Coordinates of C-alpha atoms and ligand atoms in Angstrom, one line a residue:
M1 CA 46.0 12.4 10.1
T2 CA 43.1 13.8 12.2
I3 CA 40.7 16.1 10.6
E4 CA 40.4 19.5 12.2
N5 CA 37.1 20.2 13.8
K6 CA 35.8 23.3 11.9
K7 CA 32.5 24.0 13.7
P8 CA 31.3 27.4 12.4
E9 CA 31.2 30.2 14.9
K10 CA 28.6 32.2 13.0
I11 CA 25.8 31.1 10.7
L12 CA 23.6 33.4 8.6
I13 CA 20.2 32.3 7.5
V14 CA 18.9 34.4 4.6
G15 CA 15.1 34.5 4.6
G16 CA 12.5 34.6 7.3
G17 CA 9.7 32.5 5.8
T18 CA 8.6 29.2 7.4
A19 CA 11.7 27.5 6.1
G20 CA 14.1 30.1 7.6
W21 CA 12.4 30.0 11.0
M22 CA 12.2 26.2 11.0
A23 CA 16.0 26.1 10.3
A24 CA 16.7 28.8 13.0
N25 CA 14.8 26.8 15.6
L26 CA 16.5 23.5 14.8
L27 CA 20.0 25.0 14.6
V28 CA 19.6 26.9 17.9
S29 CA 18.2 23.9 19.7
R30 CA 21.1 21.7 18.7
W31 CA 24.2 24.0 18.2
K32 CA 23.9 26.1 21.3
D33 CA 27.4 27.5 21.1
V34 CA 27.1 28.9 17.5
E35 CA 25.9 32.5 16.8
I36 CA 22.9 32.3 14.5
Y37 CA 21.6 35.3 12.6
L38 CA 18.5 35.5 10.4
L39 CA 18.1 38.2 7.7
E40 CA 14.7 39.0 6.3
S41 CA 13.3 41.7 4.1
T42 CA 10.2 43.7 5.1
D43 CA 10.1 45.0 1.5
I44 CA 9.9 41.5 0.0
G45 CA 7.9 39.5 2.5
I46 CA 7.1 35.8 2.6
I47 CA 5.1 33.6 0.2
G48 CA 2.4 33.3 2.9
V49 CA 0.8 30.0 1.6
G50 CA 1.4 26.4 2.6
E51 CA -1.1 25.6 5.3
G52 CA -1.1 21.8 5.3
S53 CA 1.5 19.3 6.5
T54 CA 2.5 15.7 6.7
P55 CA 3.3 14.0 10.0
H56 CA 6.9 15.3 9.6
L57 CA 5.8 18.7 11.0
K58 CA 5.1 16.9 14.3
F59 CA 8.7 15.5 14.2
F60 CA 9.9 19.0 13.6
F61 CA 8.1 20.4 16.7
D62 CA 9.3 17.4 18.8
A63 CA 12.9 18.1 17.6
A64 CA 12.6 21.8 18.4
D65 CA 11.0 20.9 21.8
I66 CA 7.8 22.9 21.2
S67 CA 4.5 21.4 22.4
E68 CA 1.1 21.3 20.6
S69 CA -0.6 23.2 23.4
E70 CA 1.9 26.0 22.9
W71 CA 1.9 26.5 19.1
M72 CA -1.5 25.1 17.9
P73 CA -3.8 27.8 19.4
R74 CA -1.4 30.5 18.3
C75 CA -1.6 29.4 14.7
N76 CA -5.3 28.5 14.5
A77 CA -4.1 25.0 13.8
T78 CA -6.2 21.9 13.4
Y79 CA -5.4 18.2 13.1
K80 CA -5.1 16.4 9.8
N81 CA -5.7 12.6 9.3
G82 CA -5.0 12.7 5.6
I83 CA -6.3 13.9 2.3
S84 CA -9.5 13.2 0.3
F85 CA -9.1 13.2 -3.4
V86 CA -12.5 14.1 -5.0
N87 CA -13.5 13.8 -8.7
W88 CA -10.1 12.7 -9.9
S89 CA -11.8 9.6 -11.3
S90 CA -15.1 9.3 -13.1
I91 CA -15.3 5.5 -12.8
P92 CA -18.5 4.7 -10.9
G93 CA -17.7 3.9 -7.2
F94 CA -14.3 5.5 -7.4
E95 CA -15.2 9.2 -7.6
S96 CA -13.3 9.9 -4.3
Y97 CA -11.0 8.2 -1.9
F98 CA -9.1 9.1 1.3
H99 CA -5.3 8.8 1.6
P100 CA -4.7 8.2 5.3
F101 CA -1.5 8.8 7.2
P102 CA 0.0 5.6 8.7
A103 CA -1.4 4.0 11.8
Q104 CA 0.0 1.2 14.0
T105 CA -3.2 -0.8 13.2
D106 CA -2.2 -0.8 9.5
D107 CA 0.5 -3.4 9.4
I108 CA -0.9 -5.7 12.0
F109 CA -4.5 -5.8 10.9
T110 CA -5.7 -3.8 7.9
V111 CA -2.9 -3.6 5.3
P112 CA -2.7 -7.5 4.9
V113 CA -6.4 -7.6 4.1
F114 CA -6.1 -4.7 1.7
F115 CA -3.2 -6.3 -0.2
N116 CA -4.9 -9.7 -0.1
N117 CA -8.0 -8.2 -1.8
I118 CA -5.8 -6.3 -4.3
K119 CA -4.1 -9.6 -5.2
A120 CA -7.5 -11.2 -5.9
R121 CA -8.8 -8.2 -7.7
M122 CA -5.8 -8.0 -10.0
Q123 CA -6.6 -11.6 -11.0
G124 CA -10.1 -10.7 -11.9
S125 CA -12.1 -11.4 -8.7
N126 CA -14.6 -8.9 -7.5
A127 CA -12.8 -8.2 -4.3
N128 CA -13.4 -5.0 -2.5
V129 CA -10.3 -2.8 -3.0
H130 CA -11.6 0.7 -2.5
P131 CA -9.2 2.1 0.1
D132 CA -11.9 3.8 2.1
H133 CA -12.9 0.5 3.6
F134 CA -9.6 -0.5 5.1
F135 CA -8.1 2.1 7.4
L136 CA -8.7 3.5 10.8
E137 CA -7.8 7.1 9.9
T138 CA -10.4 7.0 7.1
Y139 CA -13.1 5.9 9.6
L140 CA -11.9 8.7 12.0
T141 CA -12.1 11.3 9.3
R142 CA -15.6 10.3 8.1
A143 CA -16.8 10.4 11.7
N144 CA -15.0 13.8 12.3
L145 CA -12.8 12.3 15.0
G146 CA -9.3 13.6 15.8
P147 CA -6.2 11.5 15.7
I148 CA -5.4 11.5 19.5
P149 CA -6.5 8.2 21.1
A150 CA -7.4 7.6 24.7
E151 CA -4.4 6.7 26.8
T152 CA -5.6 3.1 27.2
F153 CA -5.7 2.5 23.4
P154 CA -2.5 0.7 22.5
F155 CA -2.0 1.8 18.9
G156 CA -0.8 5.2 17.7
V157 CA -1.8 7.0 14.5
A158 CA 0.4 9.4 12.7
Y159 CA -1.1 12.8 11.9
G160 CA -0.3 16.2 10.3
Y161 CA -1.7 19.7 10.9
H162 CA -3.4 22.6 9.1
F163 CA -2.2 26.0 10.2
D164 CA -2.1 29.7 9.3
S165 CA 1.3 30.0 7.6
T166 CA 1.8 33.7 8.6
L167 CA 1.0 33.0 12.2
L168 CA 3.2 30.0 12.2
G169 CA 6.1 32.1 10.9
Q170 CA 5.5 34.7 13.6
F171 CA 5.4 32.0 16.3
L172 CA 8.6 30.3 15.1
A173 CA 10.3 33.7 14.9
E174 CA 9.4 34.6 18.5
K175 CA 10.5 31.1 19.7
A176 CA 13.9 31.3 17.9
T177 CA 14.7 34.8 19.0
S178 CA 13.8 33.9 22.6
R179 CA 16.4 31.1 22.3
G180 CA 19.1 33.5 21.1
V181 CA 18.7 33.7 17.3
K182 CA 19.5 37.3 16.2
R183 CA 16.9 38.8 13.8
I184 CA 18.1 41.4 11.2
Y185 CA 15.8 43.4 8.9
G186 CA 17.3 44.4 5.5
T187 CA 17.4 43.6 1.9
L188 CA 20.3 41.6 0.4
T189 CA 21.8 43.4 -2.6
E190 CA 25.1 41.5 -3.1
V191 CA 26.8 38.3 -2.1
L192 CA 30.6 38.2 -1.5
H193 CA 32.9 35.3 -2.1
D194 CA 36.5 34.3 -1.2
S195 CA 39.1 33.2 -3.8
D196 CA 37.8 29.6 -3.6
G197 CA 34.2 30.7 -4.4
A198 CA 33.0 30.1 -0.8
L199 CA 30.6 32.7 0.6
T200 CA 32.0 35.2 3.0
A201 CA 29.4 37.9 3.5
V202 CA 26.2 39.6 2.1
R203 CA 25.7 43.3 1.5
L204 CA 22.4 44.9 2.5
D205 CA 20.6 47.9 1.0
D206 CA 22.0 50.2 3.6
D207 CA 25.5 49.1 2.4
S208 CA 26.3 47.3 5.7
L209 CA 28.0 43.8 5.5
L210 CA 26.9 40.7 7.3
D211 CA 29.7 38.0 7.4
A212 CA 29.4 34.4 8.5
D213 CA 31.2 31.0 8.3
F214 CA 28.2 29.2 7.0
F215 CA 25.1 30.3 5.1
I216 CA 21.6 28.8 5.0
D217 CA 19.7 30.0 1.9
C218 CA 16.0 30.3 2.8
S219 CA 15.3 33.2 0.4
G220 CA 12.3 31.5 -1.3
F221 CA 12.0 31.0 -5.1
K222 CA 14.7 33.6 -5.7
S223 CA 17.3 31.3 -4.2
L224 CA 19.7 34.3 -3.9
L225 CA 22.7 32.3 -2.5
L226 CA 22.5 28.8 -3.9
Q227 CA 21.1 29.4 -7.4
G228 CA 22.1 33.0 -7.6
A229 CA 25.6 33.5 -6.1
L230 CA 26.7 29.8 -6.3
K231 CA 25.1 29.1 -9.6
A232 CA 23.6 25.7 -8.6
S233 CA 21.7 24.3 -11.6
F234 CA 18.0 23.8 -11.4
K235 CA 16.2 20.8 -12.8
S236 CA 12.6 21.7 -13.8
F237 CA 9.9 19.1 -13.3
K238 CA 7.6 20.9 -15.9
E239 CA 7.6 17.9 -18.3
N240 CA 6.3 15.7 -15.5
L241 CA 4.1 18.1 -13.6
F242 CA 2.2 20.7 -15.7
N243 CA 0.9 23.0 -12.9
D244 CA 2.8 26.3 -12.6
A245 CA 0.3 28.7 -11.0
A246 CA -2.2 29.0 -8.2
V247 CA -5.0 31.3 -7.1
V248 CA -5.9 31.4 -3.4
M249 CA -8.7 32.8 -1.2
P250 CA -10.3 32.1 2.2
S251 CA -13.8 31.1 2.9
A252 CA -16.0 30.8 6.1
M253 CA -15.4 27.9 8.5
S254 CA -18.3 25.4 9.0
E255 CA -19.5 24.5 12.5
V256 CA -17.8 21.1 12.3
I257 CA -14.1 21.4 11.6
P258 CA -13.1 18.4 9.4
P259 CA -9.8 16.7 10.2
E260 CA -8.7 16.4 6.6
T261 CA -7.6 18.4 3.5
R262 CA -9.9 18.0 0.5
S263 CA -8.3 18.0 -3.0
T264 CA -11.0 18.4 -5.7
A265 CA -10.1 18.0 -9.3
L266 CA -11.3 21.0 -11.4
S267 CA -11.0 21.6 -15.2
S268 CA -7.3 22.4 -15.4
G269 CA -5.9 21.4 -12.0
W270 CA -7.2 20.9 -8.5
A271 CA -8.5 22.9 -5.6
W272 CA -7.4 22.5 -1.9
K273 CA -9.7 23.1 1.0
I274 CA -7.8 23.4 4.3
P275 CA -9.7 23.8 7.6
L276 CA -8.3 26.2 10.2
T277 CA -10.1 27.0 13.5
N278 CA -11.3 30.3 12.1
R279 CA -11.5 29.9 8.3
Y280 CA -10.9 27.6 5.3
G281 CA -7.9 28.2 3.2
N282 CA -8.6 27.5 -0.5
G283 CA -6.5 27.5 -3.6
Y284 CA -6.7 26.3 -7.2
V285 CA -3.4 24.9 -8.5
Y286 CA -3.5 24.9 -12.3
S287 CA -1.4 25.0 -15.5
A288 CA -1.4 28.3 -17.2
D289 CA -1.0 26.4 -20.5
Y290 CA -4.6 25.3 -20.1
I291 CA -6.5 28.1 -18.3
S292 CA -5.9 31.8 -17.8
P293 CA -5.5 33.3 -14.3
D294 CA -8.9 35.1 -14.6
Q295 CA -10.7 31.9 -15.7
A296 CA -9.0 30.0 -12.9
E297 CA -10.2 32.6 -10.4
I298 CA -13.8 32.4 -11.7
E299 CA -13.7 28.6 -11.6
L300 CA -12.4 28.6 -8.0
R301 CA -15.1 31.1 -7.0
Q302 CA -17.8 28.9 -8.6
H303 CA -16.4 25.8 -6.9
L304 CA -16.5 27.6 -3.5
G305 CA -19.9 29.3 -4.1
L306 CA -18.2 32.7 -3.9
L307 CA -18.9 34.0 -7.4
D308 CA -20.7 37.1 -6.1
S309 CA -18.4 37.6 -3.1
D310 CA -15.9 40.4 -3.0
V311 CA -13.4 38.3 -1.0
A312 CA -9.9 39.1 -2.5
A313 CA -8.0 36.5 -4.5
R314 CA -4.2 36.2 -4.6
H315 CA -2.4 34.9 -7.7
L316 CA 0.9 33.1 -7.4
Q317 CA 3.4 31.6 -9.8
M318 CA 5.2 28.3 -9.0
K319 CA 8.6 27.2 -10.0
V320 CA 8.4 23.4 -9.9
G321 CA 11.6 21.3 -9.8
R322 CA 14.7 21.1 -7.6
V323 CA 18.4 22.1 -7.6
E324 CA 20.9 19.5 -8.6
K325 CA 22.9 20.2 -5.4
H326 CA 21.3 21.5 -2.2
W327 CA 24.6 22.0 -0.4
V328 CA 27.4 23.8 -2.3
K329 CA 30.6 25.0 -0.6
N330 CA 29.6 26.7 2.7
C331 CA 25.9 27.0 1.9
V332 CA 22.9 24.8 2.1
A333 CA 19.5 25.7 0.7
V334 CA 16.3 24.9 2.6
G335 CA 12.7 25.5 1.4
L336 CA 11.6 27.0 -1.9
S337 CA 15.2 28.0 -2.6
Q338 CA 16.1 24.4 -3.0
G339 CA 13.0 23.4 -5.0
F340 CA 9.3 22.9 -4.9
I341 CA 7.0 20.1 -5.9
E342 CA 3.4 21.3 -6.3
P343 CA 1.5 21.1 -3.0
L344 CA -0.8 18.1 -3.8
E345 CA 0.5 16.1 -0.9
A346 CA 1.6 19.1 1.2
T347 CA 5.2 17.8 1.3
A348 CA 7.3 21.1 1.2
L349 CA 7.8 21.5 4.9
A350 CA 8.6 17.8 5.3
L351 CA 11.3 18.2 2.8
S352 CA 12.6 21.3 4.5
F353 CA 12.7 19.6 7.8
D354 CA 14.5 16.6 6.3
T355 CA 17.0 18.8 4.6
I356 CA 18.0 20.8 7.7
S357 CA 18.1 17.9 10.1
R358 CA 20.0 15.6 7.7
F359 CA 22.4 18.5 7.0
M360 CA 23.2 19.0 10.7
T361 CA 23.8 15.3 11.1
Y362 CA 26.1 15.0 8.1
Y363 CA 27.9 18.2 9.0
E364 CA 28.5 17.0 12.5
N365 CA 29.6 13.6 11.4
G366 CA 32.1 15.2 8.9
L367 CA 33.5 17.3 11.8
Y368 CA 32.0 20.4 10.1
T369 CA 33.6 19.8 6.8
N370 CA 32.1 19.0 3.4
K371 CA 33.1 15.3 3.7
Y372 CA 29.5 14.0 3.3
Q373 CA 28.3 16.7 1.0
D374 CA 27.9 14.4 -2.1
E375 CA 26.0 11.8 -0.1
F376 CA 23.7 14.4 1.3
N377 CA 23.0 15.9 -2.1
K378 CA 22.2 12.5 -3.5
E379 CA 19.9 11.6 -0.7
I380 CA 17.9 14.9 -0.8
N381 CA 17.6 14.5 -4.6
A382 CA 16.2 11.0 -4.0
K383 CA 13.7 12.4 -1.5
F384 CA 12.5 15.1 -3.9
D385 CA 12.3 12.6 -6.8
G386 CA 10.4 10.1 -4.7
V387 CA 7.8 12.7 -3.8
R388 CA 7.6 13.9 -7.4
D389 CA 7.0 10.4 -8.7
Y390 CA 4.1 9.9 -6.3
I391 CA 2.5 13.2 -7.3
V392 CA 3.0 12.5 -11.0
C393 CA 1.2 9.2 -10.5
H394 CA -1.9 11.1 -9.4
Y395 CA -2.0 12.8 -12.8
K396 CA -1.0 9.8 -14.8
A397 CA -3.6 7.6 -13.1
N398 CA -6.4 10.2 -13.2
Q399 CA -9.6 8.7 -14.7
R400 CA -11.2 11.8 -16.2
Q401 CA -11.6 12.4 -19.9
D402 CA -13.4 15.7 -19.8
T403 CA -10.7 18.3 -20.7
D404 CA -7.4 18.4 -22.6
Y405 CA -5.6 19.0 -19.3
W406 CA -6.7 15.6 -17.9
R407 CA -6.4 13.8 -21.2
D408 CA -2.8 15.2 -21.7
N409 CA -1.8 14.2 -18.1
A410 CA -3.1 10.6 -18.6
A411 CA -1.2 10.4 -21.9
N412 CA 2.0 11.9 -20.5
T413 CA 4.9 9.5 -21.1
N414 CA 7.6 11.6 -19.3
L415 CA 7.7 9.3 -16.3
S416 CA 10.8 8.4 -14.3
Q417 CA 12.2 4.9 -14.5
N418 CA 11.0 4.2 -11.0
L419 CA 7.5 5.3 -11.7
N420 CA 7.3 3.2 -14.8
K421 CA 8.5 0.2 -12.8
I422 CA 5.9 0.8 -10.1
L423 CA 3.1 1.0 -12.7
H424 CA 4.4 -2.1 -14.2
F425 CA 4.3 -4.0 -10.9
W426 CA 0.8 -2.7 -10.2
S427 CA -0.6 -4.3 -13.3
N428 CA 1.6 -7.4 -13.5
S429 CA 3.0 -8.4 -10.2
K430 CA 1.5 -11.2 -8.1
D431 CA 2.7 -9.3 -4.9
F432 CA 2.9 -5.6 -5.5
A433 CA 4.2 -4.7 -2.0
K434 CA 6.9 -7.3 -2.1
D435 CA 8.1 -6.3 -5.6
M436 CA 8.3 -2.7 -4.5
Y437 CA 10.6 -3.6 -1.6
M438 CA 12.6 -6.1 -3.7
N439 CA 13.3 -3.5 -6.3
N440 CA 14.2 -0.6 -4.0
L441 CA 11.1 1.4 -5.0
V442 CA 10.0 2.3 -1.4
L443 CA 11.4 5.8 -1.2
S444 CA 9.2 8.6 -0.1
Y445 CA 5.9 6.6 0.0
Q446 CA 5.0 3.1 1.3
P447 CA 3.3 0.5 -0.9
K448 CA 0.1 1.1 1.0
S449 CA 0.0 4.8 -0.3
W450 CA 0.7 3.7 -3.9
A451 CA -2.0 1.1 -3.6
C452 CA -4.5 3.6 -2.1
L453 CA -3.8 6.0 -5.1
L454 CA -4.1 3.4 -7.8
A455 CA -7.0 1.4 -6.4
G456 CA -8.6 4.7 -5.2
Y457 CA -8.9 5.9 -8.8
G458 CA -10.0 2.5 -10.0
V459 CA -6.9 1.6 -12.0
L460 CA -8.0 -2.1 -12.1
P461 CA -8.3 -4.8 -14.7
P462 CA -11.7 -6.0 -16.0
L463 CA -13.6 -8.4 -13.7
G464 CA -13.1 -12.2 -14.4
D465 CA -15.5 -15.1 -14.2
S466 CA -18.6 -15.1 -12.1
E467 CA -17.7 -18.0 -9.7
E468 CA -14.7 -16.0 -8.3
N469 CA -16.8 -12.9 -8.1
A470 CA -19.4 -14.7 -6.0
R471 CA -16.7 -15.9 -3.6
Y472 CA -15.4 -12.4 -2.9
K473 CA -18.8 -10.8 -2.7
S474 CA -19.6 -12.9 0.3
S475 CA -16.2 -12.3 2.0
Q476 CA -16.4 -12.3 5.8
D477 CA -13.2 -10.5 6.2
M478 CA -14.6 -7.1 5.2
D479 CA -17.4 -7.3 7.9
Q480 CA -14.9 -8.2 10.6
L481 CA -12.5 -5.5 9.5
A482 CA -15.3 -2.9 9.5
D483 CA -16.3 -4.0 13.0
F484 CA -12.7 -3.9 14.2
I485 CA -12.1 -0.4 12.9
R486 CA -15.4 0.9 14.3
R487 CA -14.4 -0.4 17.7
C488 CA -11.0 1.1 17.5
G489 CA -12.8 4.4 16.7
L490 CA -14.5 4.4 20.1
N491 CA -11.1 5.4 21.6
F492 CA -11.0 8.8 19.7
K493 CA -12.6 12.1 20.5
K494 CA -14.4 14.5 18.1
H495 CA -12.0 16.7 16.3
N496 CA -13.7 19.9 17.5
E497 CA -13.3 18.8 21.1
L498 CA -9.5 18.4 20.7
L499 CA -9.2 22.0 19.5
I500 CA -10.8 23.7 22.6
Ligands
LIG601 C1 0.5 27.5 -4.0 C2 1.3 26.9 -2.9 C3 0.8 26.1 -2.0 C4 1.6 25.5 -1.0 N1 1.1 24.6 -0.1 C5 1.9 24.0 0.8 C6 1.3 23.1 1.7 O1 0.1 22.8 1.8 N2 2.2 22.5 2.6 C7 3.5 22.8 2.5 O2 4.3 22.2 3.3 N3 4.0 23.7 1.7 C8 3.3 24.3 0.8 N4 3.8 25.2 0.0 C9 5.2 25.6 0.1 C10 5.3 26.5 1.3 O3 4.6 27.7 1.1 C11 6.8 26.9 1.5 O4 7.6 25.7 1.4 C12 7.0 27.5 2.8 O5 6.1 28.6 3.0 C13 8.4 28.0 3.0 O6 8.7 29.1 2.1 P1 10.2 29.7 2.2 O7 10.4 30.0 3.6 O8 11.1 28.8 1.5 O9 10.1 31.0 1.3 P2 9.3 32.4 1.5 O10 8.1 32.3 2.4 O11 9.1 33.0 0.2 O12 10.4 33.3 2.3 C14 11.4 33.9 1.7 C15 12.1 34.8 2.6 O13 13.3 35.3 2.0 C16 13.4 36.7 2.2 N5 14.0 37.4 1.1 C17 13.9 37.3 -0.2 N6 14.7 38.1 -0.9 C18 15.4 38.7 0.0 C19 16.4 39.7 -0.1 N7 16.8 40.2 -1.2 N8 16.9 40.2 1.1 C20 16.5 39.7 2.3 N9 15.6 38.8 2.4 C21 15.0 38.3 1.3 C22 11.9 37.2 2.3 O14 11.8 38.4 3.1 C23 11.3 36.0 3.1 O15 11.5 36.2 4.5 C24 3.0 25.8 -1.0 C25 3.5 26.7 -1.9 C26 2.7 27.3 -2.9 C27 3.3 28.2 -3.9

C-alpha cells in the first residue's frame, strides 16, 4: 500500500518573534508551493531579548540564503568567537576562562595537547590545563581579532553573532514577506479543533477565522497552541536550574568592540555583556528565591557602573524547561513555546533552528504524515536535555562559596544520569574524551567543551609528587603550541575592521 502524499496547502505560524520569522524564512525557502501565513499581535509584542548566538545561526542564514553583508549591518551585529566566564571560580589562576567555538585547528593540533595535559594533571602532575592556553579562538579574542581568516589560511573557525533582537525580527519579517509569506496582525482568542483533536483554525479578536492544514506555534512562553489547545505537558527544569528571572539594560559601547560575550558571576546568578556595533546589551539572570528584582537591578547597575544613571531597566520572568512533545497532531512548536533553557550558552535560537529544519526533513520523509513524529520528539528532547546538562554543569562545578546561591548550586544533587556519568569520568577516567564517546555522552557538546568548563573552573585533583611536577613545568609542548597559535592569528583581521 502506498502512503498518500499529504503535503499541506496552507501553514499558519502563530507568533512573529525571532522564532516565528526564522520558521517563516526556512519554510518559504524550501516549500515554495505552500501558502504560508504568519499571525502576530501588536498588543502583545515580542520578548525582545536574546542577542547572542552559537554558530548555528550562521547555518540558519546559509539555509535561508541570506548573506552576512545583507543582514549584519541592518541588525547592528558583531562576530562572536565564544564566551568568557568570569568569577565563576575563586580558585587562584582559575578566576576566568574562555569557552571557544570549534576551529579546524582544534582536532589536528590543539585538542590532543589539551587532553594529554588533562590526563597528566588528573594523575597529579602539574601540567598546564587552563583552557585559555590551547585554542586559536581564545587567542583571537584576547587580541580583538574577528573569526574570518585570510583566504590563504587553510583552516576555518566556527563563529556566532551578537545582534539587536528587535532589528533581527524586523529584518527577517521583511525578508520572509518579500518571499511570499503573508503577514497578519491580530490577537488569537480561540483555537478550533476537528473531532480527532487536530487543529483546524484560530479565531482572532475581530472574530475572523484563520484556517490552515498545519500550524507552527511560535507564540512565546504562552504556547497557545501546543501547551494551550493541545495540552502538551511541560517538564520544568527548576530543580536543576534555579534561575527564573532577569533584569536587562543597555550600556554605552567601548571604542574596541570585543568579539565575545562576557558572563560574570554575581551574588545570585550571572550577568551577560553582549557587544553590538552601537551599544552593549546587559542582563542579570538570577533566581528570585535568592534575590528580589529590586536588589538584582541595583546589583546589575553596580556591576555596570550605572548606579546613578537613569537608563531604564526591564524585568522579565523565565519559564525554564521543555514540553514532553514538540510535535503533536498537526502542530509543531518552535522557540519559547516549546521550552527554554536559561541563556548562559545562548542556545535558544540554535534549538529553534534545529527544531524547524529537523521537522521539515521528518515531515518530508514521512510524505507529510506523522510517521516520524515520535522519533522527532525524542531527538528534540535529547537536544534540550543535552544543553540543559551542560548548563547545569556550570552551576554544579562553580567554585564560589560566598553566597547561599552558589553553595546551594554546588550542593545540588538533582543531576541527570548523563551528567553524573560525565562528572564520574572527569574524575576517574584515564581517557575522558574516549569514555564520553564510548558511553554515548557526546550529545549537544563535545568533550573539548566539557573539559574547558571543568578545567576552566579548576575542578582538579590535588597535585602529586614533585618529580612529576618538574617534568611538566618544563614542557616544551606549550611553548610550541603558543607559537603555532600566534602564527595562525596573523591570518585574522581586527574585529572592528570586519564590521565596517
Ligand atoms: C532573559 C533572556 C535572555 C535570552 N538570551 C538569549 C540569547 O542570548 N540567545 C538566544 O538564542 N536566545 C536567548 N533568549 C531566548 C530568545 O529571546 C527567544 O528564544 C527568541 O527571542 C524567540 O522568542 P519567540 O519568538 O519564541 O517568542 P516571542 O519573542 O515572545 O514572540 C511571541 C510572538 O507571539 C505573538 N503572540 C503571543 N500571543 C499572541 C496572541 N494571543 N495572538 C497573536 N499573537 C500572539 C506575539 O505577538 C509575538 O509575536 C533569551 C531569553 C530570555 C528570557
